[in-house]
XYZ file of C-alpha atoms in Angstrom:
562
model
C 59.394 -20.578 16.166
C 58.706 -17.575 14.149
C 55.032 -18.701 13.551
C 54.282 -19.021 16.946
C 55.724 -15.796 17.756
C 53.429 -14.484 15.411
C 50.471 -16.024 16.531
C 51.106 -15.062 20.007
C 51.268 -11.428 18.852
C 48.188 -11.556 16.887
C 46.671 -12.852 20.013
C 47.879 -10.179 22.022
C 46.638 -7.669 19.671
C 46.873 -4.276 21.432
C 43.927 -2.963 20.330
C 42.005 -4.887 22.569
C 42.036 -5.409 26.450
C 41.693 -8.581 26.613
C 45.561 -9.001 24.854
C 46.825 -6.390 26.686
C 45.721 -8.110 30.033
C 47.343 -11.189 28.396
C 50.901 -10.215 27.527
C 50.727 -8.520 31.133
C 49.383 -12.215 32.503
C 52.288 -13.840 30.425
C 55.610 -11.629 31.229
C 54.325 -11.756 35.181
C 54.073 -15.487 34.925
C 56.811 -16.144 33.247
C 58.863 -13.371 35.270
C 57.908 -14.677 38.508
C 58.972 -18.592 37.637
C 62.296 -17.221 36.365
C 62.596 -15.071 39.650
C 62.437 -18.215 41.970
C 65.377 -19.774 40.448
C 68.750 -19.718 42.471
C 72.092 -19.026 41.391
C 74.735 -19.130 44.119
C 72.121 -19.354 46.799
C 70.837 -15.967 45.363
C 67.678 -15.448 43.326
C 66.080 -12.279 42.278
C 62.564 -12.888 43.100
C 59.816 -10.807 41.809
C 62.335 -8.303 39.928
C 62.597 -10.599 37.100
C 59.498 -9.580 36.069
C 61.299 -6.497 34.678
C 63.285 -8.417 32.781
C 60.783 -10.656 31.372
C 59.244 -7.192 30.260
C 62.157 -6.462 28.538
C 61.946 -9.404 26.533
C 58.157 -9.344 25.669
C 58.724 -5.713 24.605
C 61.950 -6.708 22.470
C 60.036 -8.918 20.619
C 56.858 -6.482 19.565
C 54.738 -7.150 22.278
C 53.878 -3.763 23.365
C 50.594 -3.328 24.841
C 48.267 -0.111 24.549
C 49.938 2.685 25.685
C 47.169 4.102 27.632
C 46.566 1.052 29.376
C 50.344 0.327 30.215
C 50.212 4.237 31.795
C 47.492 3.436 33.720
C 48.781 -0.122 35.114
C 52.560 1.155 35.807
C 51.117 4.328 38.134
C 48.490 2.504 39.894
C 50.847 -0.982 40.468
C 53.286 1.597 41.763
C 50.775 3.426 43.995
C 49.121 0.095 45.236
C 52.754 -1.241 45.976
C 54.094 2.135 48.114
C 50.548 2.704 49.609
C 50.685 -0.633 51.534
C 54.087 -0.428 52.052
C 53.292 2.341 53.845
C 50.528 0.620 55.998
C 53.122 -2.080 57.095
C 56.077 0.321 58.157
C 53.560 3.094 59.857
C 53.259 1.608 63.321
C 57.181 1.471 63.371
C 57.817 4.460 61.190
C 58.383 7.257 64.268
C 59.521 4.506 66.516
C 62.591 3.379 64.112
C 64.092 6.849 65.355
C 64.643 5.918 68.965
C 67.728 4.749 71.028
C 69.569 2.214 68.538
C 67.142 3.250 65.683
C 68.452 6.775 65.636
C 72.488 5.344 64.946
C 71.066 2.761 61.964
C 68.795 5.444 60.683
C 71.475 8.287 61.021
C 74.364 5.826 58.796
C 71.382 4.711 56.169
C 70.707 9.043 55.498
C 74.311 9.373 55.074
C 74.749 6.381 52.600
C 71.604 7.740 51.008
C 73.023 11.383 50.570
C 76.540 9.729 49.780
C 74.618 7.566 46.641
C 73.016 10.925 45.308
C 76.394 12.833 45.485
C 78.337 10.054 43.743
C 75.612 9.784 41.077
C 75.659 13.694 40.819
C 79.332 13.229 40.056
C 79.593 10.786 37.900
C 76.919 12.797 35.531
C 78.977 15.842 35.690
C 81.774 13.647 34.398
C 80.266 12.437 32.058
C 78.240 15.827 31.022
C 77.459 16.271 27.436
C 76.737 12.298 26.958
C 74.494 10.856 29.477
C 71.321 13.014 30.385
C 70.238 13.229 33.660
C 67.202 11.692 33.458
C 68.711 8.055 32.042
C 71.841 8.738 34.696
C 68.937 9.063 37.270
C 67.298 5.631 35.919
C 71.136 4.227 36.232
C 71.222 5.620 40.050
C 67.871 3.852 41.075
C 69.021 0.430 39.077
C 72.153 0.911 41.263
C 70.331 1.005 44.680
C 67.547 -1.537 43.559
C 64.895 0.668 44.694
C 61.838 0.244 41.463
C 59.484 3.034 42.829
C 62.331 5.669 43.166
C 62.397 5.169 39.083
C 58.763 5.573 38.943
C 58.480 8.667 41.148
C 61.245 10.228 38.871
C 59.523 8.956 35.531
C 56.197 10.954 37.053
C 58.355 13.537 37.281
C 59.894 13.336 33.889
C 56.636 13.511 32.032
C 55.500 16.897 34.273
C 58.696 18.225 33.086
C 58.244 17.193 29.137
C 60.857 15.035 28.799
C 60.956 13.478 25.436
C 63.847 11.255 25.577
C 65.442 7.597 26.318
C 63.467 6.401 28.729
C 65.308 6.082 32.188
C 64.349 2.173 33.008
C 66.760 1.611 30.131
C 69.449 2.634 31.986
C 67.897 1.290 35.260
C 67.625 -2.290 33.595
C 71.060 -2.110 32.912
C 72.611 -1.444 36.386
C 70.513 -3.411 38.203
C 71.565 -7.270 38.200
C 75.387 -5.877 39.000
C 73.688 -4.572 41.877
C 72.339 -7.163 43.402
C 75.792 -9.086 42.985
C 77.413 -5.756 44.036
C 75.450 -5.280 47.448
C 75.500 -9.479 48.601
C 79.279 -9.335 47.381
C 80.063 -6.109 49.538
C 78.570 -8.274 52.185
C 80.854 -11.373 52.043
C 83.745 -9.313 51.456
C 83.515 -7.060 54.940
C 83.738 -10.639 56.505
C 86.559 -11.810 54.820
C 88.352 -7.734 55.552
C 87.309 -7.753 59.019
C 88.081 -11.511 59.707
C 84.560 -12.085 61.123
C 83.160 -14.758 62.533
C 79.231 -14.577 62.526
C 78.863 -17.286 65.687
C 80.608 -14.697 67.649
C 78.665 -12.394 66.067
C 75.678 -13.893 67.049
C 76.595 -13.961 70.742
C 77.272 -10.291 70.750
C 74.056 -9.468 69.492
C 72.581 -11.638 71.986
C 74.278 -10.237 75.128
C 73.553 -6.634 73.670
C 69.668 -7.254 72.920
C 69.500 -8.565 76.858
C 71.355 -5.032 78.446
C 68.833 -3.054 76.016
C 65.819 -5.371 76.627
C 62.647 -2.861 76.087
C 60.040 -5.521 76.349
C 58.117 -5.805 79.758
C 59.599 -7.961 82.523
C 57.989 -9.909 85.402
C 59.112 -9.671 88.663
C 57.903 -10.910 92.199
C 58.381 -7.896 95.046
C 57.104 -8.277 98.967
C 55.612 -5.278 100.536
C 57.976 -4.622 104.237
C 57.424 -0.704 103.202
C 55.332 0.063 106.262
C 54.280 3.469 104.179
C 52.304 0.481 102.014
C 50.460 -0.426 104.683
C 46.358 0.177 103.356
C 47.124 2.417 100.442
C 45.144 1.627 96.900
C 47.344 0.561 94.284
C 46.543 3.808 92.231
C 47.852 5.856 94.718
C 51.237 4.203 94.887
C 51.740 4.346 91.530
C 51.425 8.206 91.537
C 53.713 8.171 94.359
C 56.587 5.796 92.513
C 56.508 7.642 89.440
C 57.177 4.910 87.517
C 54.840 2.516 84.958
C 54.128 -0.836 86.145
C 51.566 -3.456 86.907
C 50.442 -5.530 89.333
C 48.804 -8.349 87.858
C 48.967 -10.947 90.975
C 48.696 -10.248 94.762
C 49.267 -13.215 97.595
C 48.741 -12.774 101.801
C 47.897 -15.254 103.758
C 44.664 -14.042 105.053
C 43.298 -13.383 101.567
C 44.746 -15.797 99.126
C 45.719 -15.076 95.562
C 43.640 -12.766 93.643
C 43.982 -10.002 90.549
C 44.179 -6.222 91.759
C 42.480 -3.736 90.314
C 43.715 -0.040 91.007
C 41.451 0.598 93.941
C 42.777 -2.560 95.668
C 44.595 -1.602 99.228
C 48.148 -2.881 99.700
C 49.038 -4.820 103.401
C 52.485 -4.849 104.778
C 53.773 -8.690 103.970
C 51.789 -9.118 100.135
C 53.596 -10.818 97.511
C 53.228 -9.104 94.699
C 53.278 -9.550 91.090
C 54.794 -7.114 88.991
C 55.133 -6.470 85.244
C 57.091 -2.896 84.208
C 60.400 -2.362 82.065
C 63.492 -3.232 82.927
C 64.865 0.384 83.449
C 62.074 0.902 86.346
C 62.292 -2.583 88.305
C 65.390 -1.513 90.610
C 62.492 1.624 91.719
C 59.431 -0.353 91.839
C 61.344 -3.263 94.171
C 63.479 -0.267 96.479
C 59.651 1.039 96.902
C 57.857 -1.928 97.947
C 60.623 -3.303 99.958
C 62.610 -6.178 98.774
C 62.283 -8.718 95.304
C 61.017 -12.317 96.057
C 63.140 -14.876 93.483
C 61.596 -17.923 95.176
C 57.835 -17.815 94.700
C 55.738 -18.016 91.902
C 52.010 -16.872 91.450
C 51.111 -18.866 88.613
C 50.372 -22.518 89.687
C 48.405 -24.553 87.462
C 45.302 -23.953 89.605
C 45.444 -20.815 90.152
C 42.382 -19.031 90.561
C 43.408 -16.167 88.485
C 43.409 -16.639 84.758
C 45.442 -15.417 81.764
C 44.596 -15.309 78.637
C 45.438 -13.660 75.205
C 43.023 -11.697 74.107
C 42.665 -10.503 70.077
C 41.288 -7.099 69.198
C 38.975 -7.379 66.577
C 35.817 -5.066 67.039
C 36.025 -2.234 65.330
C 34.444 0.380 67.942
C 37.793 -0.725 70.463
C 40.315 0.402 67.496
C 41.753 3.789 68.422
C 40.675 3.243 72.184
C 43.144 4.200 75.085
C 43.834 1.624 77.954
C 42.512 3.444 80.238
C 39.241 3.774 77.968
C 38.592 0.524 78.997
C 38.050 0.716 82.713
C 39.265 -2.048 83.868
C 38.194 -1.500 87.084
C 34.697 -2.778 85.932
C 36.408 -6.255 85.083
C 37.197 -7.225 89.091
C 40.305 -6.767 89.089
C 41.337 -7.746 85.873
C 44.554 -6.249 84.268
C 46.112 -5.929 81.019
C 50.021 -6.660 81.162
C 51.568 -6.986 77.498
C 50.602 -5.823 74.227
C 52.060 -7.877 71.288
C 51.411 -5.165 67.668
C 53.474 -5.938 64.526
C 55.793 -8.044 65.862
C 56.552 -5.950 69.121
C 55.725 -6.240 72.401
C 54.561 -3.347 74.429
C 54.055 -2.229 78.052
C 50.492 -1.375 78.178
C 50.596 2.411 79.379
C 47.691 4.097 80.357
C 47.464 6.548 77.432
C 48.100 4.049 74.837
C 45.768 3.508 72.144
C 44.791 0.320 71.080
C 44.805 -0.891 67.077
C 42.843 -3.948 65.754
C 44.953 -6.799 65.463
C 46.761 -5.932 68.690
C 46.796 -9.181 70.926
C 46.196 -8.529 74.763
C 47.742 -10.617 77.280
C 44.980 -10.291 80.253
C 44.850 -11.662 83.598
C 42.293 -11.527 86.173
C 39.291 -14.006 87.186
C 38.382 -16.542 84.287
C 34.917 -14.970 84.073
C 36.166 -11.053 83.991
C 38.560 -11.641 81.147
C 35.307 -13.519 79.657
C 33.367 -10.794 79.739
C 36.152 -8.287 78.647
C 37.085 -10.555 75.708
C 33.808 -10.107 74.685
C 34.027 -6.450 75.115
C 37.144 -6.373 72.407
C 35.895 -8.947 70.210
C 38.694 -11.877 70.021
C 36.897 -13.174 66.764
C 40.090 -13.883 64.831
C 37.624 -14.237 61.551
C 36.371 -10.471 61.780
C 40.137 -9.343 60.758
C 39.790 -11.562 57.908
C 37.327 -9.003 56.311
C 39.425 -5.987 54.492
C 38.967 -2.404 55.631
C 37.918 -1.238 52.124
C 36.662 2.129 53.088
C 39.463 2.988 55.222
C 42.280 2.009 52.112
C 40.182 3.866 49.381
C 40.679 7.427 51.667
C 43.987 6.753 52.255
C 44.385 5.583 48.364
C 41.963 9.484 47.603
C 44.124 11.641 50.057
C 47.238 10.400 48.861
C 46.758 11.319 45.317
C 45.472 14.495 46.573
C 48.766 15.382 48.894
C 50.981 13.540 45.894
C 49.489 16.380 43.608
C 49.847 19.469 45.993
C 52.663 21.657 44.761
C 56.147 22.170 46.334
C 57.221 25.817 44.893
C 60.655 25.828 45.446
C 62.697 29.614 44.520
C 65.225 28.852 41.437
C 63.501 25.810 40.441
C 61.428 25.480 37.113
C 58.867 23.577 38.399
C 57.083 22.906 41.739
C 58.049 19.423 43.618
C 54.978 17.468 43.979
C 55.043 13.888 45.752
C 53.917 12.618 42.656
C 51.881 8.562 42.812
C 54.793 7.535 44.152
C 55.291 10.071 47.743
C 52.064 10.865 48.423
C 50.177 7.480 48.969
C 53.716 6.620 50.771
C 53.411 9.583 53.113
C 49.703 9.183 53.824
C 49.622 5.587 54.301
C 52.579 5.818 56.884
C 50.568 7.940 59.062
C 47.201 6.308 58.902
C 48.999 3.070 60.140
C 50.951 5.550 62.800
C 47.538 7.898 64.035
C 44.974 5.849 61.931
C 43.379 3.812 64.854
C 43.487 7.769 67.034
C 41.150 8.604 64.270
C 38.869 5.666 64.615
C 39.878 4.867 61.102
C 40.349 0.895 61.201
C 43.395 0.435 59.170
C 44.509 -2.974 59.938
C 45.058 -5.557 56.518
C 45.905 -9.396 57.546
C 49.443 -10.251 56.481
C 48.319 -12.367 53.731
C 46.678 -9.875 52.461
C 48.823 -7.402 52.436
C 51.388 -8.612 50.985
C 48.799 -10.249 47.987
C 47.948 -6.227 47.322
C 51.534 -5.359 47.420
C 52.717 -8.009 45.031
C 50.113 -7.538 42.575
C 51.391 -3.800 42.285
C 54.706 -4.254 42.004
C 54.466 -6.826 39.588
C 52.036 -4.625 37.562
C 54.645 -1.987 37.631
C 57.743 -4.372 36.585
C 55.974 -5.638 33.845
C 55.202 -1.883 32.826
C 58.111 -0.725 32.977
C 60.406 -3.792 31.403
C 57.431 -3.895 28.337
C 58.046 0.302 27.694
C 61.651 -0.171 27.842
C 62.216 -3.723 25.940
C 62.970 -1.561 22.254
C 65.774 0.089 23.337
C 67.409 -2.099 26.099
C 69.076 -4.211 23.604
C 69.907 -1.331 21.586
C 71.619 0.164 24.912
C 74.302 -3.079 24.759
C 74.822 -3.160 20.752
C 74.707 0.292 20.042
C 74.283 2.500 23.157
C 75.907 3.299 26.884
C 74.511 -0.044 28.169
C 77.710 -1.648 29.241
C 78.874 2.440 30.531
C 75.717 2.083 32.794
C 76.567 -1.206 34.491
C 79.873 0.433 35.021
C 78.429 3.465 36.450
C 76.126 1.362 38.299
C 78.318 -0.516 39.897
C 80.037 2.725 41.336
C 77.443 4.116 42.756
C 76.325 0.668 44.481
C 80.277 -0.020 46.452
C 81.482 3.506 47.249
C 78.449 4.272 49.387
C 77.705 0.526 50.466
C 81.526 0.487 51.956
C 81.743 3.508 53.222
C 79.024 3.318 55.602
C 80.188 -0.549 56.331
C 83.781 1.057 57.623
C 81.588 3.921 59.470
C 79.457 1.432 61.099
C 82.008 -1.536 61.490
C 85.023 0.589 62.518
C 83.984 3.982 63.989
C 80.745 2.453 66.058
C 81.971 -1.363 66.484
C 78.475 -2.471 64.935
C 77.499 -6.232 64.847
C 78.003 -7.855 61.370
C 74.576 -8.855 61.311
C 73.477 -5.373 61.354
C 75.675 -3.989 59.246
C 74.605 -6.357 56.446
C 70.665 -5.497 57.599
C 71.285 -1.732 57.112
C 72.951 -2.130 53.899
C 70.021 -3.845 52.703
C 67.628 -1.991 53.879
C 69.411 0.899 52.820
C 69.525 -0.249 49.130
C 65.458 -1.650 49.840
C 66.900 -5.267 48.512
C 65.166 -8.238 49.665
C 67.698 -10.523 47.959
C 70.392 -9.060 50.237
C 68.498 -9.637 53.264
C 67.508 -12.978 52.016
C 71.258 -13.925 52.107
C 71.979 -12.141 55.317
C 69.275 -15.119 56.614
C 71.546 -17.599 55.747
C 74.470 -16.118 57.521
C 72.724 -16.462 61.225
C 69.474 -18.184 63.193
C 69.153 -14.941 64.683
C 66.694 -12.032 63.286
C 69.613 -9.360 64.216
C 69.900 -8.842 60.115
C 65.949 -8.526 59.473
C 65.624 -6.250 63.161
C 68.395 -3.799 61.195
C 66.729 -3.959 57.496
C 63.091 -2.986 59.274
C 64.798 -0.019 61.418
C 65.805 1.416 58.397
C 63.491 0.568 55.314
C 60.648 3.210 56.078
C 63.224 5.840 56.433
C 65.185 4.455 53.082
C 62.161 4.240 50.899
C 60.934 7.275 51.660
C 64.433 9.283 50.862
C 64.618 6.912 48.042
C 61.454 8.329 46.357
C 61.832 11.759 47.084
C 65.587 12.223 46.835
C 65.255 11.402 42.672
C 62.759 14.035 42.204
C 64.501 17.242 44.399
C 67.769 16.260 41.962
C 65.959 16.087 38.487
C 64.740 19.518 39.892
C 67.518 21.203 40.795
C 69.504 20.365 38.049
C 67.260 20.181 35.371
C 68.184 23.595 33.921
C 71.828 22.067 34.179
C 70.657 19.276 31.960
């Protein structure tokens, strides 16, 4: 055993890249089979690569430390920077109606982790540093690039000892128990039942329904009588569509805006569901016993993909749809959402058109916006390398705050987070083509993370066993495992007890709120419904964001303390 362990070190000889790039190739393999194995229905999934690290870097195999530098910071900017892509459409969006309450509780379970961990290392003052009880705060709340922004912070500052990820390593399997456990257990307090559950959220998500409806109206307004759809529109007030229109003299047929309205139509009509009881009290009365949408119809529908790149950033009503005959867009379907198609909003590639109007209009428009599905298989290199340049340049602008010894800056870790959320927000308004396939994506993302696991485990593996035989490692699990419950049930007794929240969503906030994908993995196998993963995605852009920065304003504050 011995001899192999030596030859495998004198094959990974540090001095050269090609054994650095293998003992990174080996701990990521080996971390990554270890991380799909199950115990209690829970696994930790690509996290074990840390503690594959560990052991590599236990053993002697250390690779060079210039080239471990370099792959920790740019696996961790890689990993944030599409992060950031993903969440950006839904960043500013995650703030409205229900958004704002989950949002609101996952600040204040935030700011209640921070003040517990600011405690605790008062307690404890004279014997655990801040910067290690900062590694043991971010090993409690599972979040990996919170520890990296604050060990870019670290080496700005000069710090010369333990290494944080020691600390963070030590903390962080108890937390993943800690945070699924918290979740069973506010079932078993609150005598839950997650069928019932399930209903609830059902009957709440069809009163708050935000995606477009379809509705049939007839037109017995005699005011409607020869007036252009356009101008009734302005008159109602309210955003809708008409993407069908039926009289007897006429037939069926798509609408365009300058299409004139006769007393007895049957019309069509796509709009929220918070402006139908206007749109029907305007036209007249709602028809429940037609439908425009027979087989052979002579008006098509079709789903239409946007995949040229001049359309990205375009407006709706940049397309003129007038031009098509009377052809009409009535849905949007971006990232998972659908959308009512308002005049002013601007159009991404990858967003998927529902269209409806004669077959050989919506030919000709599909044309127009590309509906090559291939074309988004190409990656927007140019586009991710300026976000990738501007957010080390905004990560490396200075914060100078009064009374602290050195200037915040967003650091690897903030920066590309901050930029890349608002290139996939405004990105397409700047004709910058920002859209990455799914697959791809999450490939990019992956490959960082694990980069910066493997990193961090392999600079950390000399002194993590030293931490349990010698050192605080068992006082940081303890720690740990402090700051993970008080905030997790605290904001489960806000959320369950002061705001009657569904179960489902409280487990969904709390792991979003700790950024743990095992948690949310488990809440999956609590319910069919997406009511957990709706809650984790409302929150996550908000929680990784606080999650980097928060580490960095506290080693600043209290460094002088320290």
């Amino acid at each position: 055993m011995l001899e192999t362990l030596e030859s495998l070190r004198l094959l990974a000889d540090p001095a050269t890249f090609a054994g650095n790039l293998l003992v990174y190739a080996l701990v990521i393999s080996v971390g990554t089979a270890l991380g799909r194995l199950r115990v209690f229905g829970v696994s930790l999934g690509v996290t074990f690569i840390l503690f594959a690290g560990l052991a590599a870097g236990h053993f002697g195999f250390t690779p060079n430390p210039v080239i471990l530098g370099f792959l920790r910071d740019f696996g961790l900017m890689l990993f944030v920077f599409f992060i950031g892509l993903q969440v950006g459409p839904s960043f500013f969006s995650s703030f409205r109606a229900g958004g704002l309450q989950l949002n609101a509780l996952c600040l204040f379970g935030i700011v209640l982790s921070v003040v517990v961990t600011i405690a605790l290392w008062a307690a404890f003052a004279g014997r655990i540093p801040l910067a290690e009880m900062l590694g043991e705060h971010y090993g409690a709340v599972t979040n990996t690039p919170g520890l990296g922004a604050v060990q870019e912070a670290l080496s700005v500052l000069g710090w010369t000892g333990a290494d944080p990820a020691v600390a963070y390593a030590c903390a962080y399997p108890l937390a993943v128990v800690g945070i699924i456990g918290t979740a069973v257990a506010v079932r078993w307090v609150w005598r839950i039942d997650p069928a019932e559950e399930d209903r609830r959220w059902e009957a709440s998500e069809s009163e708050q329904h935000a995606a477009p409806i379809t509705f049939y109206v007839e037109a017995s307004n005699g005011y409607l009588e020869d007036k252009p759809i356009k101008v009734i529109r302005q008159v109602i007030g309210r955003p809708f569509v008409i993407s069908r229109r039926y009289n007897e003299t006429e037939g069926l047929m798509s609408p365009g805006p300058n299409t004139r309205v006769k007393v007895g139509d049957v019309l069509r009509c796509v709009a929220l569901e918070e402006h139908k009881e206007a749109v029907v009290a305007f036209f007249g009365k709602e028809r429940t016993d037609v439908d425009l949408t027979s087989e052979h119809s002579p008006v098509h529908s079709s789903l239409i993909l946007i995949t040229e790149p001049s359309v990205n950033g375009l407006r709706i009503q940049d397309l003129h749809l007038s031009h098509y005959d009377g052809t009409n867009v009535t849905r949007i379907y971006r990232a998972g959402m659908e959308l009512f198609p308002y005049q002013n909003l601007h159009l991404h590639l990858g967003d998927r058109l529902v269209v409806v109007g004669p077959e050989r209009a919506v030919a000709r428009l599909a044309g127009v916006l590309g509906n090559q599905e291939k074309k988004l298989d190409h990656p927007n290199v140019i586009s991710v390398f300026v976000g990738i340049a501007l957010g080390i340049l905004t990560g490396s602008i200075p914060i100078v705050i009064p009374g602290i010894p050195a200037a915040l800056k967003l650091g690897l870790a903030g920066g590309p987070l901050v930029v890349a959320i608002l290139l996939g927000r405004f990105g397409p308004s700047l004709k910058l083509a920002t859209y990455t396939t799914n697959s791809a994506s999450l490939m990019l993302r992956e490959i960082g993370i694990s980069f910066f696991l493997a990193s961090v485990g392999l600079a950390a593996g000399p002194g993590f066993v030293a931490a349990f035989t010698g050192g605080d490692g068992f006082l940081f699990m303890g720690l740990g495992l402090i700051v993970t419950l008080v905030p997790l049930w605290v904001v489960a007794a806000a959320a369950r007890i002061g705001l009657r929240m569904n179960y489902h969503s409280i487990v969904g906030l709390l792991a979003g709120m700790t950024t743990n994908p095992p948690a949310l993995a488990h809440a999956a196998t609590l319910s069919e419904k997406n009511s957990a993963a709706v809650a984790y995605s409302t929150v996550y852009p908000l929680a990784m964001f606080l999650r980097i920065l928060t580490g960095q304003i506290v080693l600043l504050l209290f460094w002088t303390a320290a």
